Coordinates of C-alpha atoms in Angstrom, one line a residue:
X22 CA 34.2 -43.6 -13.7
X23 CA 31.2 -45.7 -14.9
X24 CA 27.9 -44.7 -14.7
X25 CA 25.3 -45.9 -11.6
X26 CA 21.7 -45.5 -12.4
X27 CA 19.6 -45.6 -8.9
X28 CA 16.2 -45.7 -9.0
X29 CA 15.1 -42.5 -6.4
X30 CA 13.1 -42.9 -3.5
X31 CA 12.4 -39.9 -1.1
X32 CA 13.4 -41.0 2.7
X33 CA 12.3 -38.9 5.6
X34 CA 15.8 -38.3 7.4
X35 CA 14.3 -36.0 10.4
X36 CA 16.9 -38.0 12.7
X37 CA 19.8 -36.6 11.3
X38 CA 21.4 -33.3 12.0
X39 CA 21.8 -31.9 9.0
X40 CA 25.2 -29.3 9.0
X41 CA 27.3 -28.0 5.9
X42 CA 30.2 -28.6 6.3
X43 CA 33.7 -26.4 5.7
X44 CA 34.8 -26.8 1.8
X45 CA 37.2 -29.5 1.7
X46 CA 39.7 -29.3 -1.1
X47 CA 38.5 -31.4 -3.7
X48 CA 40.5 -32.3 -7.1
X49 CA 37.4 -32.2 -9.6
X50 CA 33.6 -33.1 -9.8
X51 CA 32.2 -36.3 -11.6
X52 CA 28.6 -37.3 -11.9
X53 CA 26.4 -40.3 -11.6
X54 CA 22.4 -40.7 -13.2
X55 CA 19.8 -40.7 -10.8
X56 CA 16.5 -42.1 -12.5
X57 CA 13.3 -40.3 -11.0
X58 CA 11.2 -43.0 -12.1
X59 CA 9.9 -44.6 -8.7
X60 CA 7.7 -47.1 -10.6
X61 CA 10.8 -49.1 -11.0
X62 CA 12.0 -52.1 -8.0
X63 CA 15.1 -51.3 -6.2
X64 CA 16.0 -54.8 -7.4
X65 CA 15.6 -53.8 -11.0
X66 CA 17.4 -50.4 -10.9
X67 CA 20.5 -52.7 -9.2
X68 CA 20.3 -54.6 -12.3
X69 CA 20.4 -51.9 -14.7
X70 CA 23.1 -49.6 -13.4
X71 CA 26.0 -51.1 -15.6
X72 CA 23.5 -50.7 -18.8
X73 CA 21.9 -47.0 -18.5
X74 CA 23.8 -44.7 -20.4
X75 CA 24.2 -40.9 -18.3
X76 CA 21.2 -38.3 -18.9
X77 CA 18.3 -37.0 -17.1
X78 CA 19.3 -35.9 -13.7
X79 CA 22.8 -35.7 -12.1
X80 CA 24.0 -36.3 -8.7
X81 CA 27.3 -34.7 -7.7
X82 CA 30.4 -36.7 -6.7
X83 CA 33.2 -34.8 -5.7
X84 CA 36.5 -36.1 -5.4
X85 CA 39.1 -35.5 -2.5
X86 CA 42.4 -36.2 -1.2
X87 CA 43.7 -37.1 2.5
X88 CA 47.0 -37.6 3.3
X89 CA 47.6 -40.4 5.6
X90 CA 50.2 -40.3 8.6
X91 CA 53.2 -41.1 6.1
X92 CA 52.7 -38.5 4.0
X93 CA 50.5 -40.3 0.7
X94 CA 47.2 -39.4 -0.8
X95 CA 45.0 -41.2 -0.5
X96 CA 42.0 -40.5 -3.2
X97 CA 38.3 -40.8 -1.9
X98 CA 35.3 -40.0 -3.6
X99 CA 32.4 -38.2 -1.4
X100 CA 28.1 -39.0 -1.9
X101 CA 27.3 -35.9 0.3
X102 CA 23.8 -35.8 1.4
X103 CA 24.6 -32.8 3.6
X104 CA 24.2 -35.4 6.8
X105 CA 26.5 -34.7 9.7
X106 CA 27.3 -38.4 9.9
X107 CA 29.2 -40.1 6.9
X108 CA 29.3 -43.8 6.8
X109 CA 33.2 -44.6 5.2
X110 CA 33.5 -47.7 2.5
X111 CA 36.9 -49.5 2.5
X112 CA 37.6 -51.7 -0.5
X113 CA 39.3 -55.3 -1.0
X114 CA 42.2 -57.1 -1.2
X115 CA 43.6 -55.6 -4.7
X116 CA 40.7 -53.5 -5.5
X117 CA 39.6 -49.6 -5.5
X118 CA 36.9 -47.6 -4.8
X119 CA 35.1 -48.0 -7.8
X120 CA 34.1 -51.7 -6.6
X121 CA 30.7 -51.9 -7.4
X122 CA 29.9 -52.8 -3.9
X123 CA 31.1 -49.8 -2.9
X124 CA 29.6 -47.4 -5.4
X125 CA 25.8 -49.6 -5.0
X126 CA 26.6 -48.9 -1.1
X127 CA 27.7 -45.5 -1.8
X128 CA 24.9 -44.1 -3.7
X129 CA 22.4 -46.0 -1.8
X130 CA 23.4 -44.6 1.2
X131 CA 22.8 -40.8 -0.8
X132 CA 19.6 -41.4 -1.6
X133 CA 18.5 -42.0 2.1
X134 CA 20.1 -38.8 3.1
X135 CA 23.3 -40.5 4.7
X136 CA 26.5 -39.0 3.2
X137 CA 29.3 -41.6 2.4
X138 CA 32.9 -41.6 1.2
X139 CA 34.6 -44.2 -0.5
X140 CA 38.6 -44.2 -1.1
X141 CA 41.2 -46.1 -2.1
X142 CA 44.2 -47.0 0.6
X143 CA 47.6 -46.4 -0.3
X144 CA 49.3 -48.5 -3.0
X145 CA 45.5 -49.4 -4.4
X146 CA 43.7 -47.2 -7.1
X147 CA 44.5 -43.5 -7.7
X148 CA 46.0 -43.4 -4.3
X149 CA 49.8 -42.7 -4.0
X150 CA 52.1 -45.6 -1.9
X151 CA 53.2 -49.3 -3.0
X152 CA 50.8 -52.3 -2.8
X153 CA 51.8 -54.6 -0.6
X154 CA 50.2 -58.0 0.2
X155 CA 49.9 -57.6 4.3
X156 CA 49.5 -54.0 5.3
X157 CA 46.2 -55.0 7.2
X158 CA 47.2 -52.5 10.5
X159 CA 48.3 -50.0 7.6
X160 CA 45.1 -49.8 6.2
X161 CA 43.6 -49.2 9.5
X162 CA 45.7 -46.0 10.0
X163 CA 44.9 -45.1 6.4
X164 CA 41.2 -45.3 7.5
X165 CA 42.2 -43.6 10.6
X166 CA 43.3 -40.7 8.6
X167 CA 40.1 -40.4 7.1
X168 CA 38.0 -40.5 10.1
X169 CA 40.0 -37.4 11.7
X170 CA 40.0 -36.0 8.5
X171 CA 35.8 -35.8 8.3
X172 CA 36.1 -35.0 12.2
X173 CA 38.6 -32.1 11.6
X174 CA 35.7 -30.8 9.0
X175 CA 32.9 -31.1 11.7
X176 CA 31.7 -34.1 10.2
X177 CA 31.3 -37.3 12.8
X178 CA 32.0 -40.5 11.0
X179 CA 29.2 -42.6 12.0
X180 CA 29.6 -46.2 10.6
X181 CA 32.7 -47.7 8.9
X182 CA 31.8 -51.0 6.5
X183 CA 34.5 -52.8 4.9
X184 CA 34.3 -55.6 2.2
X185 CA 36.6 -58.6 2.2
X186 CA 40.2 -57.4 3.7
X187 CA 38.3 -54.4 4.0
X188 CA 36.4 -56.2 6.4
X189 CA 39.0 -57.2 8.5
X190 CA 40.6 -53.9 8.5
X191 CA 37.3 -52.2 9.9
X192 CA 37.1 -54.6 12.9
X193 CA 41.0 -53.8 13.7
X194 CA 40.5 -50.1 13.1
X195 CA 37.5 -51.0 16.0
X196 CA 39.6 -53.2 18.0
X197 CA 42.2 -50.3 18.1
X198 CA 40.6 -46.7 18.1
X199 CA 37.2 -47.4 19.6
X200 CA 35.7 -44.2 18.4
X201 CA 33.3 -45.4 16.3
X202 CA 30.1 -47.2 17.3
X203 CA 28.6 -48.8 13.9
X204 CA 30.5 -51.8 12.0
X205 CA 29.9 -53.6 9.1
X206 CA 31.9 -56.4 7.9
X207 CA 30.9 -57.8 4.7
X208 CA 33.0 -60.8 4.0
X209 CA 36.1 -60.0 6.4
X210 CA 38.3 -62.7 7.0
X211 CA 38.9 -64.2 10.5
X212 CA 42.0 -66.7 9.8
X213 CA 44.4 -65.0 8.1
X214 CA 46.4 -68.1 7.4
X215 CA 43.5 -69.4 5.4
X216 CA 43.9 -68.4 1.0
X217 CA 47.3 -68.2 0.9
X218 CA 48.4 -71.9 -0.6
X219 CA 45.2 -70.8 -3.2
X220 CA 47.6 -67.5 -4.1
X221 CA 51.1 -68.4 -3.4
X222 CA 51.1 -72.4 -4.0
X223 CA 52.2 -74.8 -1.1
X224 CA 55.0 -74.6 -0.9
X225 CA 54.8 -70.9 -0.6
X226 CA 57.0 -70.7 2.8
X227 CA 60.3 -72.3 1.4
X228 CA 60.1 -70.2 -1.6
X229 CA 60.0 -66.7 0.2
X230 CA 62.7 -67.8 2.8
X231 CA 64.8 -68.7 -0.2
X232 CA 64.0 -65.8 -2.6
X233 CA 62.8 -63.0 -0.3
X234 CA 59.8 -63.0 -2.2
X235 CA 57.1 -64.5 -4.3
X236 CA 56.3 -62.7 -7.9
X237 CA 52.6 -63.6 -8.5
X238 CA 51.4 -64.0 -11.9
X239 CA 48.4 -63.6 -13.6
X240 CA 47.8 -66.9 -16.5
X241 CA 49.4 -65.2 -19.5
X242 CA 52.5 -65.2 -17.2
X243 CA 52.8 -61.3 -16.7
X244 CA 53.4 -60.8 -13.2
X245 CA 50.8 -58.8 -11.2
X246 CA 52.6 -58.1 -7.9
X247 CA 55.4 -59.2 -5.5
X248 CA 55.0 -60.8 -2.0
X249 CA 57.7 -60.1 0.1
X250 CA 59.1 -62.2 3.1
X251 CA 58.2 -58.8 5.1
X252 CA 54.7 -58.1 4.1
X253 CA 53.9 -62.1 4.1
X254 CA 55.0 -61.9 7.9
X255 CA 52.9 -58.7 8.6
X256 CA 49.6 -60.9 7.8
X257 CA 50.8 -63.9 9.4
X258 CA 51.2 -62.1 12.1
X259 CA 47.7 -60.1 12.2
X260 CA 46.0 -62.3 14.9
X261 CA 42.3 -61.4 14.0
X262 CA 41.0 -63.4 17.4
X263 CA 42.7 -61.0 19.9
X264 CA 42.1 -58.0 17.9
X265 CA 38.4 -58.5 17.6
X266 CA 38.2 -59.5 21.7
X267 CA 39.1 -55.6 21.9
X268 CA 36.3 -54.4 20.5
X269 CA 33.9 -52.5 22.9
X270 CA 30.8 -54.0 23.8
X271 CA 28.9 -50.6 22.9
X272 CA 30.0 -51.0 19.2
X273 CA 27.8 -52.5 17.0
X274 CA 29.2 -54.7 14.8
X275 CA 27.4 -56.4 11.4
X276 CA 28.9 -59.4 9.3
X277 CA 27.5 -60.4 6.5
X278 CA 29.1 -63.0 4.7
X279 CA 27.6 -65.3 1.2
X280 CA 27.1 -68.7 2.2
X281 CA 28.5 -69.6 -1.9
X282 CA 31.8 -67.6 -1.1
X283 CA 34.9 -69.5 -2.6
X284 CA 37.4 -67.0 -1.3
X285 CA 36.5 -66.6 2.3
X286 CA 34.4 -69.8 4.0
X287 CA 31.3 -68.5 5.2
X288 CA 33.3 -70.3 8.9
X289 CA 34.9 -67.3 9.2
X290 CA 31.5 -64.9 9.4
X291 CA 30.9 -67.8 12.1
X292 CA 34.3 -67.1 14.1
X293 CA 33.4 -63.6 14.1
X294 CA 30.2 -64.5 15.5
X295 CA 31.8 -66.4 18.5
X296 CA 34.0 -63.6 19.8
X297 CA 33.0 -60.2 19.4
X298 CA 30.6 -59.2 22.1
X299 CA 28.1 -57.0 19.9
X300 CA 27.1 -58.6 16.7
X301 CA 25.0 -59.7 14.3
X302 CA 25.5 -62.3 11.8
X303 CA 23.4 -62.2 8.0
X304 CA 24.3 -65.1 5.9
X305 CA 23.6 -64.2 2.1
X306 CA 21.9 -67.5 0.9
X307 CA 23.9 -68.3 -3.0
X308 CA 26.1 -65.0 -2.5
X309 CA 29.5 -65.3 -3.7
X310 CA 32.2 -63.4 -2.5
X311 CA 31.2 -60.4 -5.1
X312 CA 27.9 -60.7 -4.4
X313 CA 27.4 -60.3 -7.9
X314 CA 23.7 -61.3 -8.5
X315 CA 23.1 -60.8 -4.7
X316 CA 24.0 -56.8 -4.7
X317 CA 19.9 -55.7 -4.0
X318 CA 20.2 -57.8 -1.0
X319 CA 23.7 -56.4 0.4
X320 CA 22.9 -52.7 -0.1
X321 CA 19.2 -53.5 1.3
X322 CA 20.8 -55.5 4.4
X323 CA 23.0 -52.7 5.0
X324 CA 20.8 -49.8 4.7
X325 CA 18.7 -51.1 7.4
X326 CA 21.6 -51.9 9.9
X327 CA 23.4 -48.3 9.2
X328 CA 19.8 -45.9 9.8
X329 CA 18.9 -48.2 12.7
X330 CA 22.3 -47.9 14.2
X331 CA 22.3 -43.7 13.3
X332 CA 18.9 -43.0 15.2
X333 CA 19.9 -45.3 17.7
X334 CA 22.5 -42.8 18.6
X335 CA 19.7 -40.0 18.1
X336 CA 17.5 -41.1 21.0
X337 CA 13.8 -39.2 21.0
X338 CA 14.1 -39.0 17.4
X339 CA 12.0 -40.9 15.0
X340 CA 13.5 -41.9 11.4

């Protein structure tokens, strides 16, 4: 795991009820760099973290395992801040935990006193299962495993955020479970029809009824993994419209979306807009889908939304 230099602010946390929770089993420790100079922008520390080589003081990671309802482990890492609430980071389409959006998210989130876990579902990263191209109402039960998981340990899961199909995952695990009342979606997609002539080519329907299957390949021609007629289905068949008209009105619900993003149109953050009855839209002016040189914004965006939404549901309290 690389190395994430934050620059650390003290944040008065009075509105969270701080609890230790029952030792979870973990597989080992790794550590991050936490830079005590507070001279230094948030902005510039964001900028650094892939530079700053690890010294000075450490920050404890620990690692964990869940097993999901069919029986795979799924591998998380856990930012405990001691807080009862955790706020739970689901990765993209093809990517891990160790997204740099995540691990930005994830520390940020530490160093306001906000404990978060961020894991890999099954078939992605470290975690056990096959990767397979739909899975979208899989996910959600692999997310679902986590929340009972934190629950079963005394620990309330109090926001779920999910980038690109992690996105859309969060707002079905909503639409589905309604159990949790904070949701971010940072660059979901709302038409799940839309990017699959950019991955599978045009013809992409007549070539799976024929073979079964599509092998996509990477440009040296290696192939990097198999669509199959079964798992193209399951996202055809993931209607994101009715699924997000499910989602109670007491949930709060955050897209934010980059109005440069070339993988999902920033029309879908407007779709999402239209139908689900508690939201808020923040459009990411020159953000890709990455948010590569836009990361201070997103983890500044969502920072405010997640503690706003937490002493929210600690009436009386002040932050």
């Amino acid at each position: 795991m690389g190395v994430l230099v934050f620059n650390y602010h003290q944040a008065s946390t009075s509105w969270l009820n701080f609890k230790k929770p029952p030792s979870p089993i973990f597989l080992r420790q790794v550590r991050i760099v936490s830079s005590t100079n507070r001279s230094r922008s948030f902005r510039r520390s964001l900028k650094m973290s892939q530079s700053v080589s690890p010294q000075n003081l450490a920050v404890k990671q620990q690692e964990l395992v869940i097993p999901n309802k069919y029986g795979e482990r799924l591998v998380g890492v856990l930012h405990d801040a001691e807080s009862s609430e955790i706020v739970v980071l689901c990765h993209g389409f093809r990517s891990t935990k160790d997204d740099p959006s995540m691990v930005n998210l994830a520390v940020a989130l530490q160093n306001e006193g906000i404990s978060a876990f961020r894991f890999d579902f099954a078939g992605n990263g470290e975690s056990e299962g096959s990767f397979q191209y739909g899975n979208y109402w899989r996910e959600a039960d692999d997310l679902r495993a986590v929340v009972q998981y934190f629950c079963g340990a005394n620990r309330a899961v109090g926001a779920i955020l999910g980038h690109s199909k992690g996105g859309s995952v969060v707002l079905l695990y909503a639409s589905k479970y309604h159990d949790i009342r904070t949701v971010v979606n940072v660059s979901g997609r709302y038409d799940l029809k839309g990017g699959i002539e950019d991955r599978l080519g045009k013809d992409y329907m007549e070539k799976i009824m024929q073979d079964g299957f599509i092998d996509v390949k990477n440009k040296t021609g290696d192939v990097e993994y198999r669509v199959t007629e079964e798992s193209l289905m399951d996202r055809l068949n993931t209607n994101m419209h009715d699924a997000c008209l499910q989602i109670d009105k007491e949930c709060s619900v955050l897209t934010i979306h980059g109005s440069s993003d070339k993988i999902i149109p920033l029309q879908d953050a407007h779709e999402f807009d239209k139908i689900i009855p508690n939201h808020k839209l923040h459009v990411v002016e020159g953000a890709n889908h990455g948010y590569t040189n836009h990361q201070a914004e997103l983890v500044s965006v969502v920072l405010d939304f997640v503690k706003a939404s937490l002493k929210q549901d600690h009436p009386g309290t002040q932050q």
